[in-house]
Amino acid sequence: MENRRHIDLKTPSGASAIYNNDLTSLNQSDEEIRVIHLASGSDGSFIECTLHKISLKSNPAPKYDALSYTWGDATDTREIILNGYVVNVTHNLFLALRRLRQKEEERVIWVDAVCINQLDLDERAQQVDLMRKVYSLCTQAVIWLGEPPEQATPTFPMHWFGDERDDDSLEWLWNNFYDYATDPEFDTTDGDTVDWVFHGLANIRLLLTGHLSDQPLFADFTGDSFSYPTGYSRYCRSLSKALRPFYKNPWWTRVWTVQESVLPPKACVHYGPTTLDFLFLLDAFATLAKHVLDDCCSKFFSSSDLNIRSALGRIGSKIVNIRNLRNNQRDGSVMGLWETLIACHAREATDDRDKIFGVLGLVNSWPVEPISADYKATVEALYRQVTASQILENSSLVPLHLPLRKYAHQNLPSWTVDWTAPHGYGSQLNTYQFGRDIYKSFEAGGKQPCRPVFSSDQQVLQVNGRRCDRVSSVGRMVPAGSPAKKRKAYCDWFRMAQIHRCPSKSYVSGCSYFQAFWRCLSWNILMIMSEDPCTKESMRQFDAKASDEEYYEAFLSYSKTSRSSIFHPKGLSKEDRKAVLKFDPTFAPADDQAWGQFSSLAFRAEQVIHGLTVNMVMFMTDSGYIGIGPPQTKVGDEVWCLFGGSIPFVVRSTGKTCAVRKGETETSLWEVLGNCYVHGIMNGEIADDENLPAQTICLG
């Protein structure tokens, strides 16, 4: 190493030495990319690799693996040899190359950090435009999730297939449970005795077997011939602790890794010395999701250890959109830019432009001019372009259904989505991903056509609609987290809507105020499970046309089971509860009610209510409407039904005026805060009311 020249790829001279020569400079018309040939070697030897050019147009297609990983801390680096030079790469990439290196043969891998000249903005943009081909044509994606912590290092390398080839490993797991129960000398506190990473992945593998009642995580099997190494509760805690570094790896949060795991024909996960077929992981959590929502298993899941529910929930939430996108790619479903951005909304990027550019490889339908990567464009201009093009392309205000609160780019127009808003920030990001199909159930914008007009600088959006009402009171925001905190907010909403005074009072649309209240909580939606006619898999759907009896049974089931229910013993006060039970005694829970143990109906109802109310507020209007809207809603805001929108919007006057076209009379400028559910106006009752004036409103 001493005799080799050190260069820095972050400097123009260093990058030029590696990338600007006949052997490595790229021909754009031939769709050339660079790959590294990773030389064979043992654990103690230096990592050596050389760059080679290949054409994605070549026939037969080139053979290479594509590495999917995160760069890691840019200041924590290690040395490797690249094209004869000593260069620094991040520690995480160094660890990945060390694990992937073969002892006898070289390995061909595409690695973005070294295969793309990161200083050349034009090359970066051109290579980003090739990402769909890079990952679609690779032999496989290699997903690197890092090394487990030393205290959780697996005792032996192994691979999980997700099929009958895992049977010996699963048999070994069950035999260990027998050993724990029958050998009094077995030291279960010895870290060398219990391989917790193996136990964690083995139990995930068991999810594929189906019913939760047959699995040791969801039913305590302790008996004469079965025992957990540390007892059931401690076993679950140890498992969730062992899995934490696995699902907390930043790979699960980055936007680029979605297409890197969706597009390849197959993918293999590397976690230290352990590897697993990525498809098995996707299938395991699809199976879990199905059984959790079915009558067969919902009770076992809801009563299982909280640590396990939390760990599995976190992994499942990171996997669901990857699986959906992968299925869409395989069955040829049309994937436009907007649908793809929504699916990847919670993912993060170092460069805010990559929130858009990082998903372009997943898009297979461009009704208008495709967006290409351009690292010379500003973030604000790019985000305005994306939202405006979607509105114009579909003559629809669907983009405004997304959470509109701003985060890193506060100066964006209110109608523009700030894609940098982090996971769970202030508005219902999870809600939209959880129930974006819900928005298709409503017609609050009525039958009038949408005729959007943008100002020349793309700062103002002019649309038409009808005003519903003014917000007169606002309740507290429902927080994420404990059921107790949610319950407290729901009780606050109950009193704000004055249900406790007279639950039978007639609501604006004709039902009782109590009924309007609980229908608001669930947005008058039922979650149902059905079978996908193509894949035969269980899928979640939302029903906004169910009978009154079905809605009532779902809310009643939730109310007498969920710990967040206002009818929980620590919910409504004695006086408030008495008023409701006098109106409808069916809501009185049994003295021995088992709170937190759900039927499938109750569990699905809770999922809907939490999904549509967390990080939201309830409000009332001057005319007595009850609604649920964005957390920044305040008294004086207005509810409008805009033509082209499926649901109503909360808007606020900015106190300013504007003219969309030069020479036009200036009109008031409004800020759109977000969408809302208002009971009684969701099917065009306001938007199609010819007795109300249709008005033009300018959103800035």
PDB file of C-alpha atoms in Angstrom, residues 37-282:
ATOM      1  CA  HIS A  37     -14.371  -6.409 -10.678  1.00  0.00           C
ATOM      2  CA  LEU A  38     -13.872  -7.260  -7.003  1.00  0.00           C
ATOM      3  CA  ALA A  39     -10.746  -9.386  -6.720  1.00  0.00           C
ATOM      4  CA  SER A  40     -10.838 -12.576  -4.666  1.00  0.00           C
ATOM      5  CA  GLY A  41      -9.147 -12.544  -1.292  1.00  0.00           C
ATOM      6  CA  SER A  42      -9.187 -13.612   2.337  1.00  0.00           C
ATOM      7  CA  ASP A  43     -10.522 -11.624   5.268  1.00  0.00           C
ATOM      8  CA  GLY A  44      -7.161 -10.124   6.172  1.00  0.00           C
ATOM      9  CA  SER A  45      -6.064  -8.971   2.703  1.00  0.00           C
ATOM     10  CA  PHE A  46      -6.657  -5.558   1.153  1.00  0.00           C
ATOM     11  CA  ILE A  47      -9.756  -5.075  -0.932  1.00  0.00           C
ATOM     12  CA  GLU A  48      -8.806  -4.609  -4.581  1.00  0.00           C
ATOM     13  CA  CYS A  49     -11.064  -3.811  -7.503  1.00  0.00           C
ATOM     14  CA  THR A  50     -10.888  -2.415 -11.015  1.00  0.00           C
ATOM     15  CA  LEU A  51     -13.422  -0.444 -13.017  1.00  0.00           C
ATOM     16  CA  HIS A  52     -14.666  -1.769 -16.346  1.00  0.00           C
ATOM     17  CA  LYS A  53     -17.181  -0.384 -18.835  1.00  0.00           C
ATOM     18  CA  ILE A  54     -20.162  -2.374 -20.037  1.00  0.00           C
ATOM     19  CA  SER A  55     -23.043  -1.453 -22.338  1.00  0.00           C
ATOM     20  CA  LEU A  56     -26.613  -2.044 -21.241  1.00  0.00           C
ATOM     21  CA  LYS A  57     -27.462  -2.426 -24.943  1.00  0.00           C
ATOM     22  CA  SER A  58     -25.117  -5.368 -25.450  1.00  0.00           C
ATOM     23  CA  ASN A  59     -26.506  -8.735 -26.516  1.00  0.00           C
ATOM     24  CA  PRO A  60     -26.326 -10.995 -24.604  1.00  0.00           C
ATOM     25  CA  ALA A  61     -26.941  -8.761 -21.600  1.00  0.00           C
ATOM     26  CA  PRO A  62     -23.952  -8.232 -19.300  1.00  0.00           C
ATOM     27  CA  LYS A  63     -23.768 -10.261 -16.100  1.00  0.00           C
ATOM     28  CA  TYR A  64     -23.290  -8.365 -12.853  1.00  0.00           C
ATOM     29  CA  ASP A  65     -24.774  -7.982  -9.386  1.00  0.00           C
ATOM     30  CA  ALA A  66     -26.037  -4.588  -8.191  1.00  0.00           C
ATOM     31  CA  LEU A  67     -25.255  -3.531  -4.639  1.00  0.00           C
ATOM     32  CA  SER A  68     -28.069  -1.917  -2.658  1.00  0.00           C
ATOM     33  CA  TYR A  69     -26.798  -0.257   0.499  1.00  0.00           C
ATOM     34  CA  THR A  70     -26.463   3.099   2.241  1.00  0.00           C
ATOM     35  CA  TRP A  71     -23.281   5.105   2.068  1.00  0.00           C
ATOM     36  CA  GLY A  72     -23.102   5.720   5.806  1.00  0.00           C
ATOM     37  CA  ASP A  73     -21.063   8.406   7.575  1.00  0.00           C
ATOM     38  CA  ALA A  74     -18.994  10.185   4.922  1.00  0.00           C
ATOM     39  CA  THR A  75     -16.289  11.010   7.485  1.00  0.00           C
ATOM     40  CA  ASP A  76     -15.840   7.384   8.598  1.00  0.00           C
ATOM     41  CA  THR A  77     -13.782   5.863   5.799  1.00  0.00           C
ATOM     42  CA  ARG A  78     -11.507   2.925   5.008  1.00  0.00           C
ATOM     43  CA  GLU A  79      -8.976   2.359   2.247  1.00  0.00           C
ATOM     44  CA  ILE A  80      -9.392   0.096  -0.771  1.00  0.00           C
ATOM     45  CA  ILE A  81      -7.416  -0.234  -3.999  1.00  0.00           C
ATOM     46  CA  LEU A  82      -9.294   1.016  -7.075  1.00  0.00           C
ATOM     47  CA  ASN A  83      -7.614   0.824 -10.491  1.00  0.00           C
ATOM     48  CA  GLY A  84      -4.252   0.650  -8.745  1.00  0.00           C
ATOM     49  CA  TYR A  85      -4.869   3.743  -6.608  1.00  0.00           C
ATOM     50  CA  VAL A  86      -5.577   3.855  -2.893  1.00  0.00           C
ATOM     51  CA  VAL A  87      -8.952   5.538  -2.361  1.00  0.00           C
ATOM     52  CA  ASN A  88     -11.212   6.036   0.631  1.00  0.00           C
ATOM     53  CA  VAL A  89     -14.725   4.616   0.742  1.00  0.00           C
ATOM     54  CA  THR A  90     -17.222   4.776   3.577  1.00  0.00           C
ATOM     55  CA  HIS A  91     -16.895   2.195   6.319  1.00  0.00           C
ATOM     56  CA  ASN A  92     -20.259   0.667   5.459  1.00  0.00           C
ATOM     57  CA  LEU A  93     -19.237   0.107   1.827  1.00  0.00           C
ATOM     58  CA  PHE A  94     -15.920  -1.330   2.993  1.00  0.00           C
ATOM     59  CA  LEU A  95     -17.738  -3.857   5.205  1.00  0.00           C
ATOM     60  CA  ALA A  96     -20.061  -4.797   2.341  1.00  0.00           C
ATOM     61  CA  LEU A  97     -17.195  -5.405  -0.086  1.00  0.00           C
ATOM     62  CA  ARG A  98     -15.361  -7.463   2.512  1.00  0.00           C
ATOM     63  CA  ARG A  99     -18.413  -9.721   3.010  1.00  0.00           C
ATOM     64  CA  LEU A 100     -19.168  -9.987  -0.712  1.00  0.00           C
ATOM     65  CA  ARG A 101     -15.620 -10.780  -1.764  1.00  0.00           C
ATOM     66  CA  GLN A 102     -15.162 -14.403  -2.808  1.00  0.00           C
ATOM     67  CA  LYS A 103     -12.158 -16.478  -1.817  1.00  0.00           C
ATOM     68  CA  GLU A 104     -11.405 -18.007  -5.212  1.00  0.00           C
ATOM     69  CA  GLU A 105     -13.063 -15.943  -7.950  1.00  0.00           C
ATOM     70  CA  GLU A 106     -13.546 -12.266  -8.693  1.00  0.00           C
ATOM     71  CA  ARG A 107     -17.040 -10.838  -8.482  1.00  0.00           C
ATOM     72  CA  VAL A 108     -18.597  -8.262 -10.819  1.00  0.00           C
ATOM     73  CA  ILE A 109     -20.701  -5.669  -8.988  1.00  0.00           C
ATOM     74  CA  TRP A 110     -22.259  -2.297  -9.776  1.00  0.00           C
ATOM     75  CA  VAL A 111     -21.658   0.082  -6.847  1.00  0.00           C
ATOM     76  CA  ASP A 112     -22.940   3.631  -7.306  1.00  0.00           C
ATOM     77  CA  ALA A 113     -20.403   5.383  -5.062  1.00  0.00           C
ATOM     78  CA  VAL A 114     -17.416   4.294  -7.150  1.00  0.00           C
ATOM     79  CA  CYS A 115     -19.004   3.473 -10.517  1.00  0.00           C
ATOM     80  CA  ILE A 116     -20.412   6.994 -11.000  1.00  0.00           C
ATOM     81  CA  ASN A 117     -18.293  10.148 -10.995  1.00  0.00           C
ATOM     82  CA  GLN A 118     -20.132  11.927  -8.203  1.00  0.00           C
ATOM     83  CA  LEU A 119     -18.528  15.290  -9.070  1.00  0.00           C
ATOM     84  CA  ASP A 120     -19.881  15.298 -12.628  1.00  0.00           C
ATOM     85  CA  LEU A 121     -23.501  16.533 -12.399  1.00  0.00           C
ATOM     86  CA  ASP A 122     -24.215  15.686 -16.033  1.00  0.00           C
ATOM     87  CA  GLU A 123     -22.920  12.127 -15.633  1.00  0.00           C
ATOM     88  CA  ARG A 124     -24.902  11.698 -12.409  1.00  0.00           C
ATOM     89  CA  ALA A 125     -28.090  12.800 -14.154  1.00  0.00           C
ATOM     90  CA  GLN A 126     -27.437  10.554 -17.165  1.00  0.00           C
ATOM     91  CA  GLN A 127     -26.713   7.542 -14.964  1.00  0.00           C
ATOM     92  CA  VAL A 128     -29.817   8.186 -12.832  1.00  0.00           C
ATOM     93  CA  ASP A 129     -31.888   8.057 -16.024  1.00  0.00           C
ATOM     94  CA  LEU A 130     -30.436   4.558 -16.592  1.00  0.00           C
ATOM     95  CA  MET A 131     -31.284   3.245 -13.121  1.00  0.00           C
ATOM     96  CA  ARG A 132     -34.325   1.303 -14.307  1.00  0.00           C
ATOM     97  CA  LYS A 133     -32.139  -0.642 -16.738  1.00  0.00           C
ATOM     98  CA  VAL A 134     -29.204  -0.980 -14.332  1.00  0.00           C
ATOM     99  CA  TYR A 135     -31.327  -2.794 -11.751  1.00  0.00           C
ATOM    100  CA  SER A 136     -33.674  -4.590 -14.143  1.00  0.00           C
ATOM    101  CA  LEU A 137     -30.810  -6.172 -16.091  1.00  0.00           C
ATOM    102  CA  CYS A 138     -28.623  -7.196 -13.150  1.00  0.00           C
ATOM    103  CA  THR A 139     -28.379 -10.855 -12.174  1.00  0.00           C
ATOM    104  CA  GLN A 140     -29.512 -10.001  -8.665  1.00  0.00           C
ATOM    105  CA  ALA A 141     -29.554  -7.184  -6.162  1.00  0.00           C
ATOM    106  CA  VAL A 142     -27.326  -7.656  -3.150  1.00  0.00           C
ATOM    107  CA  ILE A 143     -28.937  -5.882  -0.188  1.00  0.00           C
ATOM    108  CA  TRP A 144     -26.424  -5.009   2.516  1.00  0.00           C
ATOM    109  CA  LEU A 145     -27.888  -4.401   5.994  1.00  0.00           C
ATOM    110  CA  GLY A 146     -24.556  -4.186   7.778  1.00  0.00           C
ATOM    111  CA  GLU A 147     -22.972  -6.224  10.530  1.00  0.00           C
ATOM    112  CA  PRO A 148     -24.985  -7.188  13.624  1.00  0.00           C
ATOM    113  CA  PRO A 149     -23.734  -5.746  16.925  1.00  0.00           C
ATOM    114  CA  GLU A 150     -21.006  -7.853  18.492  1.00  0.00           C
ATOM    115  CA  GLN A 151     -23.312  -9.086  21.247  1.00  0.00           C
ATOM    116  CA  ALA A 152     -25.806 -10.343  18.644  1.00  0.00           C
ATOM    117  CA  THR A 153     -23.426 -11.812  16.083  1.00  0.00           C
ATOM    118  CA  PRO A 154     -24.780 -15.096  14.686  1.00  0.00           C
ATOM    119  CA  THR A 155     -22.706 -18.081  15.742  1.00  0.00           C
ATOM    120  CA  PHE A 156     -22.614 -19.523  12.224  1.00  0.00           C
ATOM    121  CA  PRO A 157     -23.292 -18.362   8.652  1.00  0.00           C
ATOM    122  CA  MET A 158     -26.495 -19.591   7.071  1.00  0.00           C
ATOM    123  CA  HIS A 159     -28.999 -18.800   4.341  1.00  0.00           C
ATOM    124  CA  TRP A 160     -32.793 -18.647   4.657  1.00  0.00           C
ATOM    125  CA  PHE A 161     -34.575 -19.767   1.482  1.00  0.00           C
ATOM    126  CA  GLY A 162     -38.224 -19.413   2.461  1.00  0.00           C
ATOM    127  CA  ASP A 163     -39.099 -22.954   1.338  1.00  0.00           C
ATOM    128  CA  GLU A 164     -38.605 -26.602   2.355  1.00  0.00           C
ATOM    129  CA  ARG A 165     -34.838 -26.124   2.336  1.00  0.00           C
ATOM    130  CA  ASP A 166     -35.281 -24.329   5.671  1.00  0.00           C
ATOM    131  CA  ASP A 167     -36.871 -27.380   7.312  1.00  0.00           C
ATOM    132  CA  ASP A 168     -33.679 -28.571   9.027  1.00  0.00           C
ATOM    133  CA  SER A 169     -33.118 -25.135  10.548  1.00  0.00           C
ATOM    134  CA  LEU A 170     -36.703 -24.948  11.804  1.00  0.00           C
ATOM    135  CA  GLU A 171     -36.442 -28.452  13.234  1.00  0.00           C
ATOM    136  CA  TRP A 172     -33.295 -27.357  15.054  1.00  0.00           C
ATOM    137  CA  LEU A 173     -35.268 -24.417  16.504  1.00  0.00           C
ATOM    138  CA  TRP A 174     -38.036 -26.690  17.848  1.00  0.00           C
ATOM    139  CA  ASN A 175     -35.443 -29.130  19.239  1.00  0.00           C
ATOM    140  CA  ASN A 176     -33.847 -26.281  21.146  1.00  0.00           C
ATOM    141  CA  PHE A 177     -37.166 -25.439  22.765  1.00  0.00           C
ATOM    142  CA  TYR A 178     -37.300 -29.086  23.853  1.00  0.00           C
ATOM    143  CA  ASP A 179     -33.740 -28.844  25.223  1.00  0.00           C
ATOM    144  CA  TYR A 180     -34.591 -25.718  27.206  1.00  0.00           C
ATOM    145  CA  ALA A 181     -37.486 -27.576  28.828  1.00  0.00           C
ATOM    146  CA  THR A 182     -35.738 -30.875  29.557  1.00  0.00           C
ATOM    147  CA  ASP A 183     -32.128 -29.958  30.430  1.00  0.00           C
ATOM    148  CA  PRO A 184     -31.890 -28.300  33.871  1.00  0.00           C
ATOM    149  CA  GLU A 185     -28.187 -27.596  33.274  1.00  0.00           C
ATOM    150  CA  PHE A 186     -28.851 -25.543  30.128  1.00  0.00           C
ATOM    151  CA  ASP A 187     -27.473 -22.008  30.667  1.00  0.00           C
ATOM    152  CA  THR A 188     -29.860 -19.806  28.750  1.00  0.00           C
ATOM    153  CA  THR A 189     -28.161 -16.612  29.917  1.00  0.00           C
ATOM    154  CA  ASP A 190     -24.979 -17.538  28.041  1.00  0.00           C
ATOM    155  CA  GLY A 191     -24.806 -15.452  24.846  1.00  0.00           C
ATOM    156  CA  ASP A 192     -22.823 -18.183  23.144  1.00  0.00           C
ATOM    157  CA  THR A 193     -25.627 -20.647  23.837  1.00  0.00           C
ATOM    158  CA  VAL A 194     -28.592 -18.735  22.409  1.00  0.00           C
ATOM    159  CA  ASP A 195     -28.144 -17.290  18.928  1.00  0.00           C
ATOM    160  CA  TRP A 196     -30.765 -14.559  19.104  1.00  0.00           C
ATOM    161  CA  VAL A 197     -30.408 -13.458  15.479  1.00  0.00           C
ATOM    162  CA  PHE A 198     -31.082 -17.044  14.404  1.00  0.00           C
ATOM    163  CA  HIS A 199     -34.127 -17.209  16.685  1.00  0.00           C
ATOM    164  CA  GLY A 200     -35.401 -13.884  15.329  1.00  0.00           C
ATOM    165  CA  LEU A 201     -35.109 -14.846  11.663  1.00  0.00           C
ATOM    166  CA  ALA A 202     -36.395 -18.371  12.329  1.00  0.00           C
ATOM    167  CA  ASN A 203     -39.558 -16.946  13.874  1.00  0.00           C
ATOM    168  CA  ILE A 204     -39.996 -14.635  10.888  1.00  0.00           C
ATOM    169  CA  ARG A 205     -39.631 -17.710   8.692  1.00  0.00           C
ATOM    170  CA  LEU A 206     -42.405 -19.384  10.719  1.00  0.00           C
ATOM    171  CA  LEU A 207     -44.771 -16.599   9.649  1.00  0.00           C
ATOM    172  CA  LEU A 208     -44.946 -18.330   6.276  1.00  0.00           C
ATOM    173  CA  THR A 209     -46.539 -21.370   7.896  1.00  0.00           C
ATOM    174  CA  GLY A 210     -49.809 -19.525   8.392  1.00  0.00           C
ATOM    175  CA  HIS A 211     -51.908 -19.453  11.556  1.00  0.00           C
ATOM    176  CA  LEU A 212     -50.455 -17.535  14.501  1.00  0.00           C
ATOM    177  CA  SER A 213     -51.908 -20.010  16.988  1.00  0.00           C
ATOM    178  CA  ASP A 214     -49.233 -22.503  15.870  1.00  0.00           C
ATOM    179  CA  GLN A 215     -46.288 -20.160  16.455  1.00  0.00           C
ATOM    180  CA  PRO A 216     -44.295 -19.622  19.667  1.00  0.00           C
ATOM    181  CA  LEU A 217     -44.384 -15.823  19.412  1.00  0.00           C
ATOM    182  CA  PHE A 218     -48.164 -15.576  19.583  1.00  0.00           C
ATOM    183  CA  ALA A 219     -49.093 -18.359  22.003  1.00  0.00           C
ATOM    184  CA  ASP A 220     -47.172 -19.299  25.153  1.00  0.00           C
ATOM    185  CA  PHE A 221     -46.375 -22.981  24.642  1.00  0.00           C
ATOM    186  CA  THR A 222     -44.508 -23.474  27.926  1.00  0.00           C
ATOM    187  CA  GLY A 223     -44.997 -27.021  29.193  1.00  0.00           C
ATOM    188  CA  ASP A 224     -43.232 -30.238  30.189  1.00  0.00           C
ATOM    189  CA  SER A 225     -41.583 -30.651  26.776  1.00  0.00           C
ATOM    190  CA  PHE A 226     -41.419 -27.034  25.602  1.00  0.00           C
ATOM    191  CA  SER A 227     -39.703 -24.047  27.150  1.00  0.00           C
ATOM    192  CA  TYR A 228     -38.391 -20.664  26.110  1.00  0.00           C
ATOM    193  CA  PRO A 229     -34.742 -20.036  27.025  1.00  0.00           C
ATOM    194  CA  THR A 230     -35.663 -17.104  29.282  1.00  0.00           C
ATOM    195  CA  GLY A 231     -39.422 -17.461  29.694  1.00  0.00           C
ATOM    196  CA  TYR A 232     -41.981 -16.249  27.184  1.00  0.00           C
ATOM    197  CA  SER A 233     -41.870 -12.502  27.942  1.00  0.00           C
ATOM    198  CA  ARG A 234     -38.086 -12.284  28.177  1.00  0.00           C
ATOM    199  CA  TYR A 235     -37.772 -14.420  25.060  1.00  0.00           C
ATOM    200  CA  CYS A 236     -39.926 -11.944  23.144  1.00  0.00           C
ATOM    201  CA  ARG A 237     -37.923  -9.007  24.495  1.00  0.00           C
ATOM    202  CA  SER A 238     -34.634 -10.670  23.523  1.00  0.00           C
ATOM    203  CA  LEU A 239     -35.942 -11.432  20.050  1.00  0.00           C
ATOM    204  CA  SER A 240     -37.144  -7.890  19.457  1.00  0.00           C
ATOM    205  CA  LYS A 241     -33.794  -6.574  20.713  1.00  0.00           C
ATOM    206  CA  ALA A 242     -31.911  -8.875  18.322  1.00  0.00           C
ATOM    207  CA  LEU A 243     -34.074  -7.775  15.385  1.00  0.00           C
ATOM    208  CA  ARG A 244     -33.784  -4.062  16.166  1.00  0.00           C
ATOM    209  CA  PRO A 245     -30.453  -3.470  14.334  1.00  0.00           C
ATOM    210  CA  PHE A 246     -31.894  -5.402  11.380  1.00  0.00           C
ATOM    211  CA  TYR A 247     -34.956  -3.188  10.889  1.00  0.00           C
ATOM    212  CA  LYS A 248     -33.319   0.004  12.165  1.00  0.00           C
ATOM    213  CA  ASN A 249     -30.656  -0.102   9.472  1.00  0.00           C
ATOM    214  CA  PRO A 250     -30.967   3.100   7.401  1.00  0.00           C
ATOM    215  CA  TRP A 251     -31.382   0.988   4.259  1.00  0.00           C
ATOM    216  CA  TRP A 252     -35.081   0.723   5.129  1.00  0.00           C
ATOM    217  CA  THR A 253     -35.493   4.523   5.148  1.00  0.00           C
ATOM    218  CA  ARG A 254     -33.683   5.593   1.950  1.00  0.00           C
ATOM    219  CA  VAL A 255     -35.571   6.418  -1.225  1.00  0.00           C
ATOM    220  CA  TRP A 256     -33.024   4.884  -3.608  1.00  0.00           C
ATOM    221  CA  THR A 257     -33.255   1.448  -2.025  1.00  0.00           C
ATOM    222  CA  VAL A 258     -36.890   1.023  -3.096  1.00  0.00           C
ATOM    223  CA  GLN A 259     -36.183   0.699  -6.814  1.00  0.00           C
ATOM    224  CA  GLU A 260     -32.990  -1.193  -5.996  1.00  0.00           C
ATOM    225  CA  SER A 261     -35.052  -3.943  -4.365  1.00  0.00           C
ATOM    226  CA  VAL A 262     -38.102  -3.782  -6.649  1.00  0.00           C
ATOM    227  CA  LEU A 263     -36.601  -3.871 -10.144  1.00  0.00           C
ATOM    228  CA  PRO A 264     -34.079  -6.765 -10.003  1.00  0.00           C
ATOM    229  CA  PRO A 265     -35.281 -10.271 -10.927  1.00  0.00           C
ATOM    230  CA  LYS A 266     -34.206 -11.435  -7.472  1.00  0.00           C
ATOM    231  CA  ALA A 267     -32.551 -10.023  -4.382  1.00  0.00           C
ATOM    232  CA  CYS A 268     -30.504 -11.454  -1.535  1.00  0.00           C
ATOM    233  CA  VAL A 269     -30.230  -9.795   1.874  1.00  0.00           C
ATOM    234  CA  HIS A 270     -26.867  -9.892   3.654  1.00  0.00           C
ATOM    235  CA  TYR A 271     -26.846  -9.270   7.410  1.00  0.00           C
ATOM    236  CA  GLY A 272     -23.336 -10.050   8.549  1.00  0.00           C
ATOM    237  CA  PRO A 273     -22.712 -13.749   7.799  1.00  0.00           C
ATOM    238  CA  THR A 274     -26.441 -14.463   7.503  1.00  0.00           C
ATOM    239  CA  THR A 275     -28.205 -14.217   4.152  1.00  0.00           C
ATOM    240  CA  LEU A 276     -31.849 -14.571   3.205  1.00  0.00           C
ATOM    241  CA  ASP A 277     -33.933 -14.505   0.079  1.00  0.00           C
ATOM    242  CA  PHE A 278     -35.644 -11.104  -0.013  1.00  0.00           C
ATOM    243  CA  LEU A 279     -38.806 -12.583  -1.511  1.00  0.00           C
ATOM    244  CA  PHE A 280     -39.199 -14.818   1.546  1.00  0.00           C
ATOM    245  CA  LEU A 281     -39.166 -11.710   3.735  1.00  0.00           C
ATOM    246  CA  LEU A 282     -41.852 -10.046   1.609  1.00  0.00           C
TER     247      LEU A 282
END
